[in-house]
XYZ file of N, CA and C in Angstrom:
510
model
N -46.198 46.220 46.845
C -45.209 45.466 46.081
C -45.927 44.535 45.113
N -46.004 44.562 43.615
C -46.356 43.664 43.125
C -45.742 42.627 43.154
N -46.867 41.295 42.901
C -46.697 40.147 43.052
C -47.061 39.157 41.776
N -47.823 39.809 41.151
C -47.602 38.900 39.786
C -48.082 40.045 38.838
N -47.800 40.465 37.534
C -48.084 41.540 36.943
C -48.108 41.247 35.325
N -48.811 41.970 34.419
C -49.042 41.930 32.826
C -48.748 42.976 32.256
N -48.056 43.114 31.605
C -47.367 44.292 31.218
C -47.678 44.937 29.188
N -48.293 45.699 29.347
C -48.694 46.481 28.042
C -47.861 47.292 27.047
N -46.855 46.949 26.408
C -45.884 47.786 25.757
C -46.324 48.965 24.746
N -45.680 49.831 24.328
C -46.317 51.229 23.668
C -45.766 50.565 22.407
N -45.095 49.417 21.924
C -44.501 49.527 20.589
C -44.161 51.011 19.535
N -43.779 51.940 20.129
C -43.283 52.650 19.558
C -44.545 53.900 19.117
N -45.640 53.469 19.824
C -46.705 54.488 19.843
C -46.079 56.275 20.416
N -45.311 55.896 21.438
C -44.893 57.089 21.999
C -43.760 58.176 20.770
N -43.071 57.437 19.837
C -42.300 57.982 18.848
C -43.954 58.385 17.767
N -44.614 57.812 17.551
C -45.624 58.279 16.228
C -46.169 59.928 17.206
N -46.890 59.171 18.172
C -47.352 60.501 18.594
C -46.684 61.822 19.115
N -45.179 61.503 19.353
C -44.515 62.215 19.847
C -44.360 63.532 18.207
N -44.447 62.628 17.192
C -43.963 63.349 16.096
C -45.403 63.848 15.744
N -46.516 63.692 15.860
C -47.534 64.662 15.731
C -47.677 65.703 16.998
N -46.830 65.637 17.882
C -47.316 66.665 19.022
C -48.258 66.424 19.707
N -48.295 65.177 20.426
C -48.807 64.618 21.455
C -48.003 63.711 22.307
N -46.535 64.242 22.439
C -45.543 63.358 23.772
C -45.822 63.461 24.677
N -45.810 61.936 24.895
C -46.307 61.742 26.194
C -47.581 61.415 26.864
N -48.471 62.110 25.750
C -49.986 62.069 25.759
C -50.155 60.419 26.058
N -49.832 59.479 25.367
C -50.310 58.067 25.306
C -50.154 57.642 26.433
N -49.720 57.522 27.273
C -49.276 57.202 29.008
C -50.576 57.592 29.606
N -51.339 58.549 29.302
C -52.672 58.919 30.039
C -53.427 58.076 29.744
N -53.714 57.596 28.407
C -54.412 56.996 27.617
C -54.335 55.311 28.185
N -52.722 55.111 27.705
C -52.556 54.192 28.272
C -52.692 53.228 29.607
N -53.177 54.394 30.550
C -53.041 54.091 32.227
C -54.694 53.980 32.111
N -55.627 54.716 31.603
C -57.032 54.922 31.977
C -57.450 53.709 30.683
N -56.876 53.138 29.828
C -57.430 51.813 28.740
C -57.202 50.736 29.689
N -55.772 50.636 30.487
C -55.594 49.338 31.148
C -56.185 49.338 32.360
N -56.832 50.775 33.058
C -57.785 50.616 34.367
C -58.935 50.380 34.218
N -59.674 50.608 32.809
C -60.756 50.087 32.870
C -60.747 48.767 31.590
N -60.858 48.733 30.842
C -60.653 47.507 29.644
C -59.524 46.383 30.647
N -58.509 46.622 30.428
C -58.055 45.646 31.187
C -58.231 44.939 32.241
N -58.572 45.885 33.563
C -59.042 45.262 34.687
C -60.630 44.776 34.519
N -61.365 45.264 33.742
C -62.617 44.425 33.235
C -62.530 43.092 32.908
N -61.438 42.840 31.953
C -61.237 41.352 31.454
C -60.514 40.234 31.981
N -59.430 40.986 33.171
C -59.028 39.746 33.923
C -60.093 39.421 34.804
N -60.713 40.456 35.777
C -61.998 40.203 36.517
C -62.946 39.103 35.585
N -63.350 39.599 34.217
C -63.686 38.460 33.538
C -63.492 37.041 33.988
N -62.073 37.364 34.011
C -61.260 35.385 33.881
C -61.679 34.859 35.411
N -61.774 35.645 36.670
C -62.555 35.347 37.433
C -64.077 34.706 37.707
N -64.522 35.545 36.592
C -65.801 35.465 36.801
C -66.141 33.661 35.642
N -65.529 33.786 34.419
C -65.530 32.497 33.483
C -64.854 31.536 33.830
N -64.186 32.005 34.965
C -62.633 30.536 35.725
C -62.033 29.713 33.911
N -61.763 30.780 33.409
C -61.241 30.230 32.397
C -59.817 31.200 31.855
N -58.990 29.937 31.497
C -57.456 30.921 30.988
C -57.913 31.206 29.324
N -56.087 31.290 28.984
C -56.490 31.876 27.625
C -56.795 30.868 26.528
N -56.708 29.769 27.027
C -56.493 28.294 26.191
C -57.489 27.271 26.662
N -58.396 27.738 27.445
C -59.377 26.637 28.189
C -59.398 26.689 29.489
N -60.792 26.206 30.266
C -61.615 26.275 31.503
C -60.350 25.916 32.135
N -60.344 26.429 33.312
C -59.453 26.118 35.037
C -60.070 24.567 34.838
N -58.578 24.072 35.382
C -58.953 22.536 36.084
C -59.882 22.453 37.486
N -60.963 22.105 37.563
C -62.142 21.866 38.326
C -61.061 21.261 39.933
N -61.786 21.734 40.676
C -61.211 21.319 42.211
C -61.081 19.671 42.578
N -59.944 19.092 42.669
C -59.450 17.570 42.570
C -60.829 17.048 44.145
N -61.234 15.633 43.723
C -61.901 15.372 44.530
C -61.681 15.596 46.167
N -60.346 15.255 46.680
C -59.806 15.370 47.870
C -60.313 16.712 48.482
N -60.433 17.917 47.387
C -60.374 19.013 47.823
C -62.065 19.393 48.369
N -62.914 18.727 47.271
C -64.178 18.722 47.527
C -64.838 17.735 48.813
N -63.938 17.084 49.351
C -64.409 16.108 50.458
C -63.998 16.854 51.328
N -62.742 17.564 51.789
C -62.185 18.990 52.281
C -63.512 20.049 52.904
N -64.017 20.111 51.484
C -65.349 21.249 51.425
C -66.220 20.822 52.103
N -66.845 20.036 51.928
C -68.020 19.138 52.306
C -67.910 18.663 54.391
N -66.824 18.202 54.532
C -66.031 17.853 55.915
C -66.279 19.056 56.656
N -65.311 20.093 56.084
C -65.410 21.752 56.623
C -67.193 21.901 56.941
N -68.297 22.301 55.854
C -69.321 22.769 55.695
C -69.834 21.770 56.825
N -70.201 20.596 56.820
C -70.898 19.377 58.048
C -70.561 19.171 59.286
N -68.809 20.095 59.523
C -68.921 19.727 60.880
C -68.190 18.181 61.276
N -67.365 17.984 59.806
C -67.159 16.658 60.207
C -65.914 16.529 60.372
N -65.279 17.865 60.095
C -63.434 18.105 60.590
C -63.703 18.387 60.958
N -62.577 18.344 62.336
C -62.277 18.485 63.633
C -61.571 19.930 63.932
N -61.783 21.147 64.440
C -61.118 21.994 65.004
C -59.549 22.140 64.492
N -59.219 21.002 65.443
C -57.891 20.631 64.996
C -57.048 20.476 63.617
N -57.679 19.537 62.840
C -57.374 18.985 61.702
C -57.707 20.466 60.811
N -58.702 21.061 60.902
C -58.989 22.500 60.003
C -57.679 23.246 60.289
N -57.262 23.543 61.349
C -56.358 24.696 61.412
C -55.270 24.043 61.510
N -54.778 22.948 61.309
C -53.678 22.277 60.438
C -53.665 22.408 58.904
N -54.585 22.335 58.661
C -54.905 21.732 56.854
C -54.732 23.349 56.150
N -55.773 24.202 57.067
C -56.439 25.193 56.685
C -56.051 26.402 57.702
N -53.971 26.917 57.672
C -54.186 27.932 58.546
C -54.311 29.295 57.883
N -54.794 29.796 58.954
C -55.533 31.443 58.368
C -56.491 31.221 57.849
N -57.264 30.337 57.610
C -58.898 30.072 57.018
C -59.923 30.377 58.146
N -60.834 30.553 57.716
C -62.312 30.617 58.295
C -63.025 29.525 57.687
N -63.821 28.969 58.837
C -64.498 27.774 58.265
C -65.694 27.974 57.533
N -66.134 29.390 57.499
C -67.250 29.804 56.548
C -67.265 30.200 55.058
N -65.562 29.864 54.730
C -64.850 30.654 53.223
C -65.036 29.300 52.718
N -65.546 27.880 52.943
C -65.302 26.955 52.463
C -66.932 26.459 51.892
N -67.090 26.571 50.698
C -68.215 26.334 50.142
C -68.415 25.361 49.135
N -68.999 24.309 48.739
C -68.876 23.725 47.563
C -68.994 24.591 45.865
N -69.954 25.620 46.162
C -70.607 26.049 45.497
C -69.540 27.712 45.039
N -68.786 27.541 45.954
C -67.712 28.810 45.222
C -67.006 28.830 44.048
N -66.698 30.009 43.364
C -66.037 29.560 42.524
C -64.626 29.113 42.818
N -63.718 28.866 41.522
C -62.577 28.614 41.778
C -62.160 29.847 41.702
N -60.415 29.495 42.594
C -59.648 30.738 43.386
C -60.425 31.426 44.044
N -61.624 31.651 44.434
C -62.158 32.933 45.759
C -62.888 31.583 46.809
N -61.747 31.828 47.842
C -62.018 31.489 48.957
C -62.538 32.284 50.004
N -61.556 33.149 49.949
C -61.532 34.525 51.083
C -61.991 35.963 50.282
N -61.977 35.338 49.427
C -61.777 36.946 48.104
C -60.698 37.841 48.112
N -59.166 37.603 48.873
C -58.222 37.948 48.635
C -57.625 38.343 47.579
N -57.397 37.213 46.901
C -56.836 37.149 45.461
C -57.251 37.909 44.668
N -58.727 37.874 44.509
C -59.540 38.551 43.401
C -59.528 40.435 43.945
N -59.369 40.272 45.194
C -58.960 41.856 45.799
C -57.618 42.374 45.613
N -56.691 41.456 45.473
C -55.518 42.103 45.327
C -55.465 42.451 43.865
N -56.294 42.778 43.032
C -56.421 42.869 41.703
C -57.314 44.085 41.544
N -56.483 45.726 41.226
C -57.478 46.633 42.017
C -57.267 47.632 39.886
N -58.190 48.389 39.389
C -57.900 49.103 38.840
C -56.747 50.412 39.007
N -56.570 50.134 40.355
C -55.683 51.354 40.429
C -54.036 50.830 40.787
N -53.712 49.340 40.621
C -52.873 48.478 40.529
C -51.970 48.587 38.964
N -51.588 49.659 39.045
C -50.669 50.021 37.144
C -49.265 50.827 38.240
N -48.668 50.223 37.227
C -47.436 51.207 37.368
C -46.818 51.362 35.831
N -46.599 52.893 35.434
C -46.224 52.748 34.046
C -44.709 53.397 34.234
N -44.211 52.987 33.032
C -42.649 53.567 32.299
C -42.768 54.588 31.656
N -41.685 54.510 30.647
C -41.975 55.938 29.471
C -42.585 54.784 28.608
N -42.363 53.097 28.203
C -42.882 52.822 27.176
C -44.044 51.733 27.342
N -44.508 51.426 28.901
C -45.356 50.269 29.088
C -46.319 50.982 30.360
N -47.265 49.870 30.300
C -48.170 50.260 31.930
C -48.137 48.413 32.181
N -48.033 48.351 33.612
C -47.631 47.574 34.170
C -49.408 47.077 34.972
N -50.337 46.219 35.032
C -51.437 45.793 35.698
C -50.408 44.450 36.453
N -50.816 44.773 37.570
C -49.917 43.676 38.747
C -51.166 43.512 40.169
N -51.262 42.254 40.398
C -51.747 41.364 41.778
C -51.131 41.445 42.726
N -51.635 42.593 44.149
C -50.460 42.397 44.595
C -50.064 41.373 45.916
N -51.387 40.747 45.910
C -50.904 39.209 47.050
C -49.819 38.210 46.202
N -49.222 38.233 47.463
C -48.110 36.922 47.380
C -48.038 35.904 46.363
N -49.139 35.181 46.989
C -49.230 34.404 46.039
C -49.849 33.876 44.672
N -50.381 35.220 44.433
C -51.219 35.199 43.198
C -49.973 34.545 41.789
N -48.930 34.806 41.708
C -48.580 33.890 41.180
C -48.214 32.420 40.746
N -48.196 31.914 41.908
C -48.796 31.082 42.100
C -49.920 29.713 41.667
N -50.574 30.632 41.670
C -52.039 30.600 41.419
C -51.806 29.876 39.559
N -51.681 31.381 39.248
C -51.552 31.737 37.587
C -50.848 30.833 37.298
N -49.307 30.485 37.547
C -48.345 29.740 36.616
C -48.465 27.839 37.386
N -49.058 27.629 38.446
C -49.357 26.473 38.870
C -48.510 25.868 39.891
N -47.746 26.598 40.318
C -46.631 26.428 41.643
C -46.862 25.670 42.616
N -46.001 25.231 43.428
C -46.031 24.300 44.595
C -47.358 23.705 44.924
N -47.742 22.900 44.229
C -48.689 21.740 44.172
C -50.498 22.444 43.672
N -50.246 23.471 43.473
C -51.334 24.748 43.114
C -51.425 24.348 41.824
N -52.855 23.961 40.922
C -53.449 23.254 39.618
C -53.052 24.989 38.945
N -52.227 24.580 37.594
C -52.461 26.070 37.109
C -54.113 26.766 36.742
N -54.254 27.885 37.015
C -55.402 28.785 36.832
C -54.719 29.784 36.407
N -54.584 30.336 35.022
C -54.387 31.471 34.484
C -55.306 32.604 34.539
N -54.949 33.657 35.121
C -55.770 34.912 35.108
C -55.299 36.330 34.637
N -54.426 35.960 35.069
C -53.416 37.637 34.422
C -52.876 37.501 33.037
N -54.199 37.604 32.464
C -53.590 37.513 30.770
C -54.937 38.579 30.197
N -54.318 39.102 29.371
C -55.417 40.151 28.302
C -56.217 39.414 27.253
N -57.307 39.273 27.222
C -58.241 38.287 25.650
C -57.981 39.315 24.905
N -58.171 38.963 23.189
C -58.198 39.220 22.385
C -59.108 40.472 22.133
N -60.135 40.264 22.303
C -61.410 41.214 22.659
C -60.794 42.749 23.372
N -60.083 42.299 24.655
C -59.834 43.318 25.105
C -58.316 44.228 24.471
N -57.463 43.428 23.723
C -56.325 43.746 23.064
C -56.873 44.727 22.204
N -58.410 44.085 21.411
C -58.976 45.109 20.353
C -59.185 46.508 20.886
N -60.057 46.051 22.130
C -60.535 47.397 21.901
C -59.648 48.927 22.794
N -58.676 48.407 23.148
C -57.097 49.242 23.840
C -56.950 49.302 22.789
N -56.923 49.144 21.377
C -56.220 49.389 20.314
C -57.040 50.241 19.462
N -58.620 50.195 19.791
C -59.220 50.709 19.353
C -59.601 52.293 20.049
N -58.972 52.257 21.066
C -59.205 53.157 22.306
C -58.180 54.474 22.039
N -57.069 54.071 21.694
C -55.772 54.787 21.244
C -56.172 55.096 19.827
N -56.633 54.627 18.811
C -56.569 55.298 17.503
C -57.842 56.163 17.936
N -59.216 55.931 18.409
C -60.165 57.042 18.754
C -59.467 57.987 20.000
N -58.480 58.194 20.167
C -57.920 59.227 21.134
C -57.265 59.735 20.032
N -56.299 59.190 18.641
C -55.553 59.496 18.490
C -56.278 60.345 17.340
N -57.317 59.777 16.689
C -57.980 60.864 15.736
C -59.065 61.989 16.676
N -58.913 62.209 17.623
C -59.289 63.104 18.596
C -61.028 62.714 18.737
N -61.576 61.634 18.509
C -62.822 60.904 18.878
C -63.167 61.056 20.028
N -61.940 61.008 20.706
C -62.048 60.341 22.334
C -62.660 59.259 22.612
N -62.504 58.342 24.120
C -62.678 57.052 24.555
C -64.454 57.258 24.329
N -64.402 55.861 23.809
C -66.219 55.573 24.317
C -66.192 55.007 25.597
């Protein structure tokens, strides 16, 4: 079941090519540009902890005394699996990035995570709360990740006209 998803429209690609005698063709195209180009560049936003407008807000101090407490041994059993249920006390690092705790999140984000229409392909997260995450929900600092850069808009665009003059994908 997806849980948060980015969605790629054909703008009317499927009518051009349909009228040269290639219907339908773009959906192939379309599914294998957004499994690899696409899922390259949100993984990106993982890897740069940055949205489309500027760096992730850095982890609020509370959270880093959290880290530090966890790592030393200086929370209590108790107080962890209050604060922290379903955690492991070894997912808690100063030195992690932001959003991968468990590496959940960044797993529920798979190249083979598309679902297409007749006129879009659909790239979707499929943990819970990965939205969450992205739009900044219930007390969660927004971190945008499910968005396409520019870079990668190019070269899906560039991917379809070298399919479409029969080049094929680089």
């Amino acid at each position: 079941m997806a849980q948060f998803q980015i969605e790629l429209k054909s703008g009317g690609i499927d009518r051009l090519l349909g009228a040269i005698g290639n219907k339908g063709g773009w959906a192939k195209i379309l599914r294998a540009l957004a499994a690899t180009i696409g899922f390259r560049d949100i993984i990106n936003h993982f890897k740069e902890e940055k949205g489309p407008e500027k760096k992730w807000k850095q982890r609020s101090a509370a959270t880093q005394i959290d880290y530090w407490r966890i790592r030393t041994g200086k929370m209590s059993d108790e107080e962890f699996k209050e604060s922290y249920p379903n955690s492991q006390r070894g997912w808690f690092s100063e030195s992690n990035k932001l959003l991968v705790l468990s590496g959940t999140l960044r797993q529920g984000f798979l190249p083979s995570n598309i679902r297409m229409t007749s006129d879009s392909a659909t790239l979707f997260n499929s943990v819970s709360y990965s939205g969450k995450h992205d739009r900044g929900e219930d007390g969660l600092p927004e971190r945008p990740f499910m968005w396409l850069s520019e870079s990668a808009m190019e070269k899906i665009e560039k991917g379809f006209l070298q399919h479409w003059v029969g080049e094929g994908l680089a």
